[in-house]
Amino acid sequence: MWKYFAKRLGMMAVALFFIILLTFIIMHSIPGGPFTSDRKVSAEVEAALNAKYNLDAPLYEQFFDYLGGVLRGDFGPSYEYTGKSVNDFIANGFPVSAKLGVITMVFVLLASIPMGILAAVKNGKWQDMAVMAVATIGVTIPSFVIASVLIYIFSFRLNWLPTYGVDTWKGYILPVIALGGYSVSYLARLMRSSLLEVMGQDYIRTARAKGLSETKVILRHAMRNALIPVITVLGPTVANLLTGSFVVEKIFAIPGLGVHFVNSVSQRDYTTIMGVTIFYATFLLAMIFIVDVFYCLIDPRIKYE
Amino acid sequence: MEPILQVENLKTSFFTSNGEVQAVRGVSFSVEKGDILGIVGESGSGKSVTSMSILKLLADTGKIKEGTILFEGQDLTKMGKAQMRKIRGEKIAMIFQDPMSSLNPLIPVGKQVAEMIKEHHPEKKKDELKREVLDLFSRVRIPEPEKRYNSYPHEFSGGMRQRVMIAMALGNKPDLLIADEPTTALDVTIQDQILKQLRGLQKEFGTSIIFITHDLGVVAELCTRVIVMYGGLVMEEARIDDIFEDPKHPYTLGLLASIPKLEQDKGQRLSPIPGSPPDMTNPPVGCPFAPRCPYARNICAAECPEFKEVGEGHRSRCWLLDPEAPSDHNPFR
């Protein structure tokens, strides 16, 4: 099994290399550059700037230069903000994004799993219908629409919650709901269908034939089995929360990493685009890896070879 | 002898989107103490639903509409959920058809058996439970019980899993064991071992057994009495010898003709019963077997025959046994 995990780590490195390569190529194929701007800059100045940041070198040379930097943990300077490095952006922005992400993840798990269980246990009754109605809304409406509606109701009309920033705990409420809405709905539906399927299995009948109460049947026999598919999608769910956070951070003016990601693309801030992409990609691959390890712990049938 | 279980006029239906499926339509039988009763019939005859009704393990859509199930003097149909739980696993235990899916894949087998004992005897200590489980494992001939205690179901073969199920069912020395096609999913040699084991354990514990199967050959090896079910009704009830030597129902004749025999000519084909079982959302008014019966007459489709005594402890439901039935083309004359 350890051999398998070592192999997986190796494959992650390969995947990461191709992610870097692809982003690099796509980014450089977009017209314009970091020093193209509305204000007319003289050709000499632009050439001097390009020379300073080595942007006049052949592409492959730039690529390997950059790769060398990344291997040393240096994502390079920002082309947009003088004196700031991409490492600074990540060091300042990521803790903010991560805090929002972790709170949202906890919210998602605490809301979706009980919702799914309730809907499955009360299958076909009004509780099921109510949960499914909420979940359908959450899956179909995009986070920025939910965010706008929430801001309109709770900040603008009722004046209960701030419209932007996360300086107080109140500031987290709306971003967390907007960011986690989709995942809560998706996981609640998954939990429901998974539990319903498990409840129809023969071993659940066996558990009932033992004389166990319905609560024990669900908690001891059904839940662990029903959670397996939920754990499978936790990796992608974390991804969803991360990519969703680009938009939500922008709407609520949260100084996280997502804002840099959105801005850097329009500004052709090459190093920031690259740095943030690589950082997210690494994070995602690590999440998926962790889910695989978890899988192995919960299901004895899985033996990675 | 005092019957341990007495089922009287049991009617169980499933209420589905296609309407009411009348799976069991008035079944009566009794099981004596220490008896092994076989319930025989093909798929859809209502034999499994009958057994699930006894323990009230029917799917959500299933409901016992009528009848009584007297177990040790108490009517199970009138029992509440909590009372019913005290009976399940403690007084009446069950072995299911498919050992591959009847055990929880994520829990070690030893723990699953121990859970059953613990549920009804919470005072038992951990090491006491383990000792009992290991003892049960060696009784059902699971090799190296100590080592197997912590194994997971997927590490067992089908036969071994069924032994685990039997060990579990015997955990609390139940008064009645319901075995729903316990050997159907197993190959023939394993089937034989399991049957021998059930017989041995029945002698040792004095447990009464209801053995459900579609295989009359298995019944011959194990049971003392047999009821033959079709279309949600009991067609014939008899002692084991009478079923094989003096069957009194065309359906039983059909079942007997479809058992392969060792000395059978290679050229001679098995004779399956043509046709398929009736649609239970709209059960026939007359004898449910009439459409497939080679001896059917006009009256068979029009009116359902009564379940009548035809000999000592031998009852059957067939118009051919009526004193006024004509004797030509009649296998019972």
XYZ file of C-alpha atoms in Angstrom:
638
model
C 0.000 0.000 0.000
C 2.864 2.395 0.822
C 4.273 1.631 -2.576
C 0.966 2.683 -4.101
C 0.958 5.969 -2.236
C 4.575 6.643 -3.260
C 3.561 6.020 -6.856
C 0.629 8.384 -6.463
C 2.939 11.107 -5.170
C 5.176 10.645 -8.213
C 2.174 10.918 -10.518
C 1.118 14.099 -8.732
C 4.506 15.651 -9.529
C 4.072 14.754 -13.215
C 0.538 16.193 -13.231
C 1.802 19.367 -11.638
C 4.532 19.741 -14.277
C 1.964 19.558 -17.057
C -0.323 22.002 -15.275
C 2.575 24.474 -15.100
C 3.513 23.901 -18.728
C -0.048 24.280 -20.022
C -0.783 27.391 -17.982
C 2.475 28.902 -19.160
C 1.758 28.237 -22.828
C -1.886 29.370 -22.714
C -0.984 32.477 -20.769
C 1.680 33.528 -23.240
C -0.579 32.882 -26.204
C -3.030 35.558 -25.029
C -2.315 38.807 -26.884
C -0.721 41.618 -24.914
C 1.670 41.470 -21.990
C 2.044 42.760 -18.446
C 3.257 46.137 -19.670
C 0.623 46.679 -22.288
C -1.658 49.390 -20.973
C -4.084 52.127 -22.018
C -1.520 54.777 -21.441
C 0.844 54.903 -24.333
C 4.254 53.764 -23.180
C 7.144 54.445 -25.467
C 8.635 51.435 -27.233
C 12.003 51.985 -25.514
C 10.469 51.916 -22.050
C 8.521 48.739 -22.843
C 11.640 47.098 -24.232
C 13.611 48.095 -21.169
C 10.931 46.679 -18.875
C 10.791 43.463 -20.877
C 14.552 43.181 -20.681
C 14.529 43.798 -16.932
C 12.065 40.940 -16.333
C 13.730 38.748 -18.957
C 10.540 38.763 -21.053
C 12.541 39.216 -24.263
C 14.227 35.844 -23.872
C 12.931 32.853 -25.893
C 9.808 31.245 -24.336
C 11.484 27.937 -23.436
C 14.237 29.805 -21.611
C 11.655 31.821 -19.674
C 9.841 28.604 -18.843
C 12.880 26.836 -17.438
C 13.942 29.936 -15.559
C 10.522 30.080 -14.005
C 10.459 26.342 -13.241
C 13.794 26.671 -11.462
C 12.350 29.437 -9.328
C 9.265 27.383 -8.483
C 11.440 24.446 -7.402
C 13.238 26.770 -4.996
C 9.840 27.954 -3.749
C 10.128 31.336 -5.419
C 7.141 32.364 -7.541
C 8.830 35.547 -8.682
C 7.895 39.237 -8.434
C 4.514 40.646 -9.379
C 4.602 42.577 -12.661
C 1.727 44.754 -11.598
C 2.591 45.825 -8.078
C 6.154 47.020 -7.757
C 8.097 45.617 -4.851
C 5.613 42.816 -4.139
C 6.305 39.153 -4.817
C 3.757 36.475 -5.606
C 4.923 34.734 -2.437
C 3.701 37.809 -0.513
C 0.256 37.558 -2.124
C -0.012 33.907 -1.187
C 1.304 34.461 2.329
C -1.166 37.304 2.938
C -4.155 36.063 0.944
C -4.197 32.346 1.576
C -4.801 32.449 5.349
C -7.852 34.637 4.721
C -9.171 32.339 1.973
C -8.309 29.242 3.982
C -10.199 30.505 7.023
C -13.270 31.190 4.902
C -12.823 27.802 3.200
C -12.499 25.828 6.420
C -15.506 27.548 8.018
C -17.518 26.891 4.863
C -16.423 23.244 4.765
C -17.503 22.732 8.382
C -20.813 24.432 7.600
C -21.266 22.266 4.506
C -20.643 19.019 6.381
C -22.739 19.948 9.400
C -25.655 21.028 7.218
C -25.627 18.563 4.328
C -25.162 15.250 6.129
C -27.987 15.716 8.664
C -30.196 17.092 5.870
C -29.512 14.032 3.740
C -30.150 11.646 6.627
C -33.409 13.380 7.531
C -34.610 13.272 3.930
C -33.730 9.578 3.575
C -35.288 8.513 6.873
C -38.470 10.478 6.112
C -38.453 9.361 2.482
C -41.532 10.671 0.693
C -42.812 12.627 3.694
C -42.923 16.443 3.973
C -39.471 16.645 5.611
C -37.993 14.930 2.553
C -39.826 17.263 0.185
C -38.671 20.350 2.122
C -35.016 19.283 2.149
C -35.111 18.379 -1.523
C -36.761 21.687 -2.440
C -34.014 23.630 -0.659
C -31.340 21.401 -2.179
C -32.703 21.844 -5.692
C -32.630 25.632 -5.322
C -29.060 25.441 -3.995
C -27.832 23.335 -6.896
C -29.467 25.364 -9.647
C -28.839 28.956 -8.567
C -25.230 30.164 -8.930
C -23.376 31.513 -5.906
C -23.176 35.122 -7.113
C -26.957 35.289 -7.479
C -27.433 33.813 -4.005
C -24.869 36.302 -2.698
C -26.633 39.269 -4.271
C -30.036 38.193 -2.962
C -28.627 37.606 0.534
C -26.942 40.999 0.561
C -30.137 42.651 -0.599
C -32.258 41.025 2.109
C -29.968 40.819 5.137
C -27.677 43.795 4.615
C -29.613 46.273 2.561
C -33.215 45.736 3.725
C -32.877 44.354 7.220
C -29.478 45.862 7.937
C -28.507 42.882 10.110
C -25.260 41.876 8.484
C -22.366 43.769 6.859
C -22.217 43.904 3.070
C -18.484 43.353 2.875
C -15.377 42.340 4.815
C -14.736 39.682 7.427
C -13.633 41.863 10.334
C -16.290 40.416 12.670
C -17.856 36.955 12.848
C -21.025 38.453 11.399
C -19.116 39.178 8.221
C -18.611 35.463 7.617
C -22.300 34.490 7.614
C -23.283 35.626 4.129
C -20.048 34.602 2.331
C -20.196 31.148 3.927
C -23.816 30.620 2.840
C -23.158 31.931 -0.661
C -20.001 29.872 -1.013
C -21.308 26.666 0.577
C -24.854 26.745 -0.830
C -24.089 24.601 -3.829
C -22.033 22.053 -1.918
C -24.600 21.741 0.871
C -27.306 21.019 -1.681
C -25.192 18.636 -3.712
C -23.937 16.666 -0.713
C -27.395 16.546 0.911
C -28.830 14.995 -2.246
C -25.938 12.563 -2.473
C -26.235 11.626 1.189
C -29.960 11.044 0.789
C -29.727 8.818 -2.267
C -26.740 6.950 -0.880
C -28.453 6.261 2.444
C -31.667 5.216 0.695
C -29.717 2.757 -1.409
C -27.874 1.346 1.586
C -31.124 1.010 3.557
C -32.379 -1.353 0.866
C -29.363 -3.640 1.170
C -29.596 -7.173 2.529
C -27.264 -6.493 5.437
C -29.633 -3.817 6.720
C -32.368 -6.463 6.784
C -29.925 -8.685 8.686
C -29.315 -5.896 11.184
C -33.069 -5.481 11.682
C -33.490 -9.244 12.063
C -30.997 -9.076 14.918
C -33.502 -6.993 16.847
C -31.587 -3.713 16.614
C -33.526 -0.477 16.921
C -33.868 1.666 13.816
C -31.446 4.243 15.258
C -28.772 1.602 15.781
C -29.419 0.160 12.331
C -28.822 3.569 10.759
C -25.892 4.680 12.904
C -23.969 1.406 13.107
C -24.784 -0.275 9.831
C -26.048 2.212 7.275
C -24.104 5.418 7.908
C -20.567 4.180 7.314
C -21.575 2.514 4.084
C -23.596 5.506 2.955
C -20.708 7.895 3.637
C -18.365 6.223 1.133
C -19.702 8.064 -1.953
C -19.878 11.298 0.056
C -16.188 11.007 0.929
C -15.406 10.387 -2.726
C -16.765 13.778 -3.728
C -15.196 15.663 -0.822
C -12.037 16.273 -2.899
C -13.925 17.919 -5.767
C -16.092 19.724 -3.184
C -13.028 21.370 -1.686
C -12.112 22.356 -5.238
C -15.546 23.840 -5.704
C -15.239 25.891 -2.534
C -11.850 27.160 -3.704
C -12.881 28.128 -7.217
C -16.197 29.471 -5.966
C -14.290 31.649 -3.563
C -12.869 33.711 -6.487
C -16.309 35.121 -7.131
C -17.549 35.270 -3.548
C -14.359 36.962 -2.337
C -14.795 39.552 -5.021
C -18.467 40.205 -4.144
C -17.836 40.522 -0.419
C -14.486 42.304 -0.854
C -12.637 39.724 1.173
C -8.846 40.192 0.879
C -8.173 36.533 0.058
C -6.222 34.848 -2.693
C -9.164 34.648 -5.087
C -9.154 38.390 -5.703
C -5.556 38.220 -6.931
C -6.475 35.377 -9.198
C -9.281 37.301 -10.903
C -7.362 40.575 -11.171
C -4.073 39.065 -12.331
C -5.684 37.504 -15.398
C -7.041 40.792 -16.732
C -3.734 42.515 -15.972
C -1.621 39.774 -17.646
C 0.359 39.622 -14.429
C 2.133 36.468 -15.598
C 3.861 35.480 -12.399
C 0.757 35.996 -10.267
C -1.401 33.926 -12.622
C 1.194 31.168 -12.609
C 1.865 31.313 -8.891
C -1.755 31.228 -7.829
C -2.611 28.487 -10.340
C 0.265 26.300 -9.198
C -0.621 26.892 -5.591
C -4.275 25.918 -6.104
C -3.370 22.916 -8.233
C -0.983 21.589 -5.601
C -3.610 22.127 -2.942
C -6.224 20.233 -4.970
C -3.977 17.302 -5.761
C -3.141 17.076 -2.072
C -6.865 17.060 -1.180
C -7.627 14.253 -3.618
C -4.682 12.319 -2.230
C -5.970 12.741 1.323
C -9.419 11.519 0.259
C -7.801 8.386 -1.170
C -6.045 7.728 2.114
C -9.315 8.249 3.986
C -11.073 5.820 1.671
C -8.607 3.180 2.633
C -9.248 3.758 6.334
C -13.045 3.542 6.140
C -13.453 0.624 3.726
C -11.492 -2.558 4.502
C -12.227 -3.911 1.021
C -10.003 -1.294 -0.557
C -6.412 -2.421 -0.697
C -4.353 -0.250 -3.018
C -1.924 -2.294 -5.045
C -47.350 -31.736 20.776
C -47.706 -28.039 21.321
C -47.113 -25.966 18.175
C -44.494 -23.256 18.662
C -45.813 -21.178 15.771
C -49.323 -21.049 14.438
C -50.086 -18.951 11.383
C -53.783 -18.498 10.715
C -55.269 -17.021 7.520
C -52.298 -14.705 6.903
C -52.841 -12.099 4.191
C -49.959 -9.818 3.236
C -50.026 -7.234 0.462
C -47.647 -4.689 -1.002
C -49.093 -1.338 -1.904
C -47.206 -0.129 -4.956
C -47.810 2.487 -7.618
C -49.212 -0.305 -9.809
C -51.800 -1.187 -7.191
C -52.071 -3.761 -4.464
C -49.874 -6.825 -4.915
C -51.548 -9.619 -2.974
C -48.452 -11.667 -2.245
C -49.946 -13.865 0.471
C -53.697 -14.543 0.329
C -54.703 -16.512 3.381
C -51.974 -18.889 4.469
C -52.329 -21.160 7.494
C -49.806 -23.596 8.910
C -48.204 -24.512 12.179
C -44.756 -25.567 13.316
C -44.385 -28.090 16.135
C -41.574 -27.889 18.658
C -38.417 -29.440 17.210
C -40.034 -29.770 13.797
C -38.448 -28.837 10.475
C -41.134 -27.465 8.192
C -40.333 -26.969 4.528
C -42.082 -24.269 2.523
C -41.726 -25.010 -1.173
C -42.709 -22.972 -4.176
C -41.260 -21.118 -7.129
C -40.359 -17.414 -7.192
C -43.366 -15.233 -6.507
C -45.328 -17.951 -4.722
C -45.365 -15.908 -1.517
C -43.064 -18.142 0.518
C -40.497 -15.459 1.370
C -43.183 -12.863 2.082
C -44.765 -15.348 4.503
C -41.505 -15.665 6.412
C -40.847 -11.917 6.370
C -44.353 -11.365 7.727
C -43.565 -13.528 10.754
C -40.683 -11.269 11.785
C -42.372 -8.171 10.350
C -39.352 -7.417 8.176
C -41.450 -6.471 5.165
C -40.464 -3.519 2.979
C -42.159 -0.209 3.780
C -44.843 -0.852 1.190
C -45.739 -4.262 2.654
C -48.537 -4.736 5.161
C -50.133 -7.644 6.997
C -53.811 -7.161 6.215
C -55.384 -10.031 8.051
C -54.684 -13.100 10.092
C -52.863 -14.048 13.249
C -49.350 -15.301 13.886
C -49.304 -16.998 17.266
C -45.810 -17.519 18.621
C -45.591 -19.113 22.052
C -49.133 -17.959 22.674
C -48.612 -14.301 21.655
C -49.960 -12.756 18.483
C -47.006 -11.230 16.621
C -49.261 -9.216 14.304
C -50.485 -7.178 17.287
C -47.053 -6.530 18.752
C -45.465 -3.083 18.883
C -42.055 -2.293 17.457
C -40.188 -2.499 20.775
C -41.759 -5.850 21.696
C -41.046 -7.187 18.216
C -37.370 -6.265 18.554
C -37.105 -8.407 21.676
C -38.282 -11.401 19.646
C -36.103 -10.826 16.596
C -32.717 -12.445 17.042
C -33.549 -13.710 20.516
C -36.547 -16.031 20.031
C -36.854 -16.137 16.263
C -33.713 -15.873 14.167
C -33.361 -15.778 10.427
C -30.871 -16.906 7.789
C -31.148 -15.215 4.419
C -30.716 -16.345 0.874
C -27.684 -14.439 -0.281
C -24.728 -14.754 2.091
C -22.673 -12.500 -0.189
C -24.771 -9.451 0.631
C -26.278 -10.296 4.012
C -23.253 -9.275 6.057
C -22.135 -5.695 6.537
C -18.988 -5.299 4.389
C -17.354 -2.780 6.731
C -17.588 -4.648 10.048
C -15.477 -7.676 11.068
C -17.620 -10.845 11.129
C -16.897 -11.661 14.770
C -18.156 -8.268 15.810
C -21.325 -8.704 13.754
C -22.137 -11.961 15.532
C -21.232 -10.514 18.934
C -23.526 -7.548 18.291
C -26.516 -9.882 18.050
C -25.790 -11.485 21.429
C -24.953 -8.167 23.054
C -28.191 -6.585 21.871
C -30.279 -9.086 23.822
C -27.852 -9.704 26.680
C -26.255 -6.347 27.410
C -24.909 -7.652 30.713
C -22.395 -9.913 28.964
C -18.782 -8.720 29.096
C -16.560 -8.253 26.082
C -14.373 -11.329 26.621
C -17.435 -13.445 27.425
C -19.032 -12.369 24.138
C -15.886 -13.150 22.230
C -15.642 -16.586 23.821
C -19.230 -17.336 22.843
C -18.682 -16.179 19.270
C -15.530 -18.297 18.941
C -17.468 -21.272 20.291
C -20.238 -20.673 17.722
C -17.646 -20.365 14.947
C -16.132 -23.711 15.807
C -19.591 -25.290 16.035
C -20.406 -24.228 12.480
C -16.919 -25.443 11.489
C -15.281 -22.172 10.584
C -11.582 -23.099 10.617
C -9.264 -21.111 12.903
C -12.057 -19.125 14.578
C -9.603 -17.022 16.593
C -7.947 -15.810 13.409
C -11.220 -15.380 11.545
C -12.879 -13.315 14.272
C -11.439 -10.069 12.935
C -11.785 -10.920 9.250
C -14.093 -8.954 7.001
C -16.884 -10.588 4.944
C -15.032 -10.070 1.643
C -12.247 -12.306 2.940
C -14.703 -15.232 3.169
C -16.158 -17.546 0.537
C -19.939 -17.772 0.106
C -20.165 -20.980 2.104
C -18.087 -19.522 4.934
C -20.234 -16.415 5.018
C -23.362 -18.543 5.278
C -21.734 -20.335 8.220
C -21.195 -16.947 9.824
C -24.893 -16.210 9.257
C -25.836 -19.529 10.845
C -23.518 -18.867 13.787
C -25.183 -15.476 14.161
C -28.682 -16.954 13.980
C -27.829 -19.513 16.670
C -26.150 -16.883 18.863
C -29.021 -16.579 21.297
C -30.289 -20.176 20.944
C -33.578 -19.147 19.320
C -36.735 -21.250 19.642
C -37.445 -20.873 15.955
C -35.075 -20.499 13.038
C -36.351 -19.263 9.683
C -34.020 -20.180 6.857
C -34.995 -18.438 3.615
C -33.317 -20.360 0.787
C -30.040 -20.532 2.726
C -28.333 -22.855 0.256
C -29.677 -21.537 -3.049
C -26.700 -19.288 -3.727
C -24.144 -21.980 -2.852
C -22.689 -24.773 -4.938
C -23.927 -28.298 -4.393
C -21.137 -29.694 -2.205
C -21.264 -26.686 0.115
C -25.053 -26.900 0.073
C -24.848 -30.456 1.362
C -22.451 -29.494 4.166
C -24.664 -26.620 5.264
C -27.768 -28.840 5.280
C -26.006 -31.489 7.376
C -24.912 -28.791 9.752
C -28.408 -27.351 10.108
C -29.748 -30.824 10.878
C -27.009 -31.456 13.448
C -27.528 -28.116 15.138
C -31.286 -28.593 15.143
C -30.810 -31.866 17.068
C -28.329 -30.288 19.448
C -30.283 -27.135 20.268
C -33.803 -28.503 19.765
C -34.598 -25.483 17.605
C -37.632 -25.608 15.348
C -36.882 -24.646 11.762
C -38.885 -23.225 8.891
C -36.915 -24.014 5.764
C -37.909 -22.114 2.652
C -36.754 -23.409 -0.703
C -37.776 -23.960 -4.290
C -35.908 -27.262 -4.341
C -37.878 -30.371 -3.369
C -34.619 -32.319 -3.285
C -33.351 -30.199 -0.415
C -36.658 -30.640 1.388
C -36.309 -34.422 1.125
C -32.975 -34.300 2.926
C -34.010 -32.106 5.792
C -37.677 -31.611 6.520
C -40.267 -33.578 8.439
C -43.259 -31.784 6.938
C -43.815 -29.707 3.813
C -46.221 -27.075 2.614
C -46.312 -26.322 -1.107
C -47.217 -22.741 -1.969
C -48.419 -21.216 -5.208
C -49.982 -17.853 -6.033
C -50.008 -16.765 -2.407
C -51.896 -19.871 -1.262
C -50.958 -23.195 0.308
C -51.700 -25.849 -2.327
C -50.712 -28.944 -0.421
C -49.531 -29.813 3.039
C -48.174 -33.231 3.976
C -45.572 -35.261 5.792
C -42.379 -35.553 3.816
C -42.977 -39.185 2.766
C -46.471 -38.429 1.509
C -45.277 -35.576 -0.681
C -42.908 -37.886 -2.535
C -44.961 -41.091 -2.471
C -48.527 -39.885 -2.641
C -48.675 -36.272 -3.896
C -52.188 -34.913 -4.143
C -51.794 -31.776 -6.234
C -50.933 -31.304 -9.911
C -48.486 -28.517 -8.969
C -46.625 -30.870 -6.621
C -46.573 -33.432 -9.434
C -45.082 -30.780 -11.699
C -42.397 -29.887 -9.140
C -41.510 -33.561 -8.679
C -41.232 -34.070 -12.447
C -38.777 -31.205 -12.726
C -36.252 -32.678 -10.251
C -33.343 -34.209 -12.194
C -32.690 -37.865 -11.344
C -29.320 -39.602 -11.321
C -30.547 -42.702 -13.160
C -32.397 -40.605 -15.732
C -31.847 -41.482 -19.405
C -29.637 -38.998 -21.186
C -32.181 -38.774 -23.976
C -35.004 -38.007 -21.589
C -35.544 -34.325 -20.972
C -36.584 -32.727 -17.704
C -40.181 -31.638 -17.750
C -40.453 -28.077 -16.487
C -43.892 -26.672 -15.731
C -44.870 -24.533 -18.748
C -46.118 -20.982 -18.267
C -45.378 -18.468 -15.543
C -46.837 -17.617 -12.124
C -49.929 -15.392 -11.932
C -49.849 -11.613 -11.685
C -50.563 -10.920 -8.043
C -51.865 -7.387 -8.596
C -54.843 -9.104 -10.139
C -54.903 -12.650 -8.769
C -57.114 -15.200 -10.507
C -60.537 -15.912 -9.004
C -60.195 -19.640 -9.423
C -57.304 -21.937 -8.663
C -54.127 -19.873 -9.333
C -52.460 -22.894 -10.928
C -55.328 -23.559 -13.364
C -53.756 -21.710 -16.362
C -50.670 -23.972 -16.159
C -52.365 -27.151 -14.979
C -52.459 -30.012 -17.518
C -55.611 -31.387 -15.838
C -57.539 -28.110 -15.545
C -61.294 -28.153 -16.122
C -63.848 -25.353 -16.494
C -64.545 -25.130 -12.790
C -60.827 -24.632 -11.942
C -60.678 -21.146 -13.435
C -64.100 -20.165 -12.116
C -63.838 -21.024 -8.442
C -60.968 -21.624 -6.031
C -61.090 -25.094 -4.483
C -61.096 -25.500 -0.710
C -58.113 -26.737 1.271
C -59.319 -30.192 2.295
C -58.074 -33.122 4.316
C -57.099 -36.015 2.010
C -55.353 -38.226 4.536
C -53.819 -38.105 7.976
C -51.969 -34.779 8.257
C -52.325 -34.410 4.500
C -54.332 -31.591 2.970
C -54.667 -30.339 -0.589
C -56.435 -27.680 -2.630
C -57.653 -29.215 -5.904
C -60.939 -29.824 -7.707
C -59.681 -33.199 -8.946
C -59.969 -34.505 -5.391
C -63.662 -33.593 -5.211
C -65.827 -36.702 -4.888
C -67.795 -35.530 -7.923
C -64.743 -35.022 -10.104
C -64.718 -37.245 -13.212
C -62.176 -40.062 -13.217
C -60.940 -39.718 -16.802
C -57.701 -37.698 -17.177
C -57.487 -37.504 -13.382
C -54.127 -38.470 -11.830
C -55.689 -38.946 -8.399
C -58.256 -41.560 -9.390
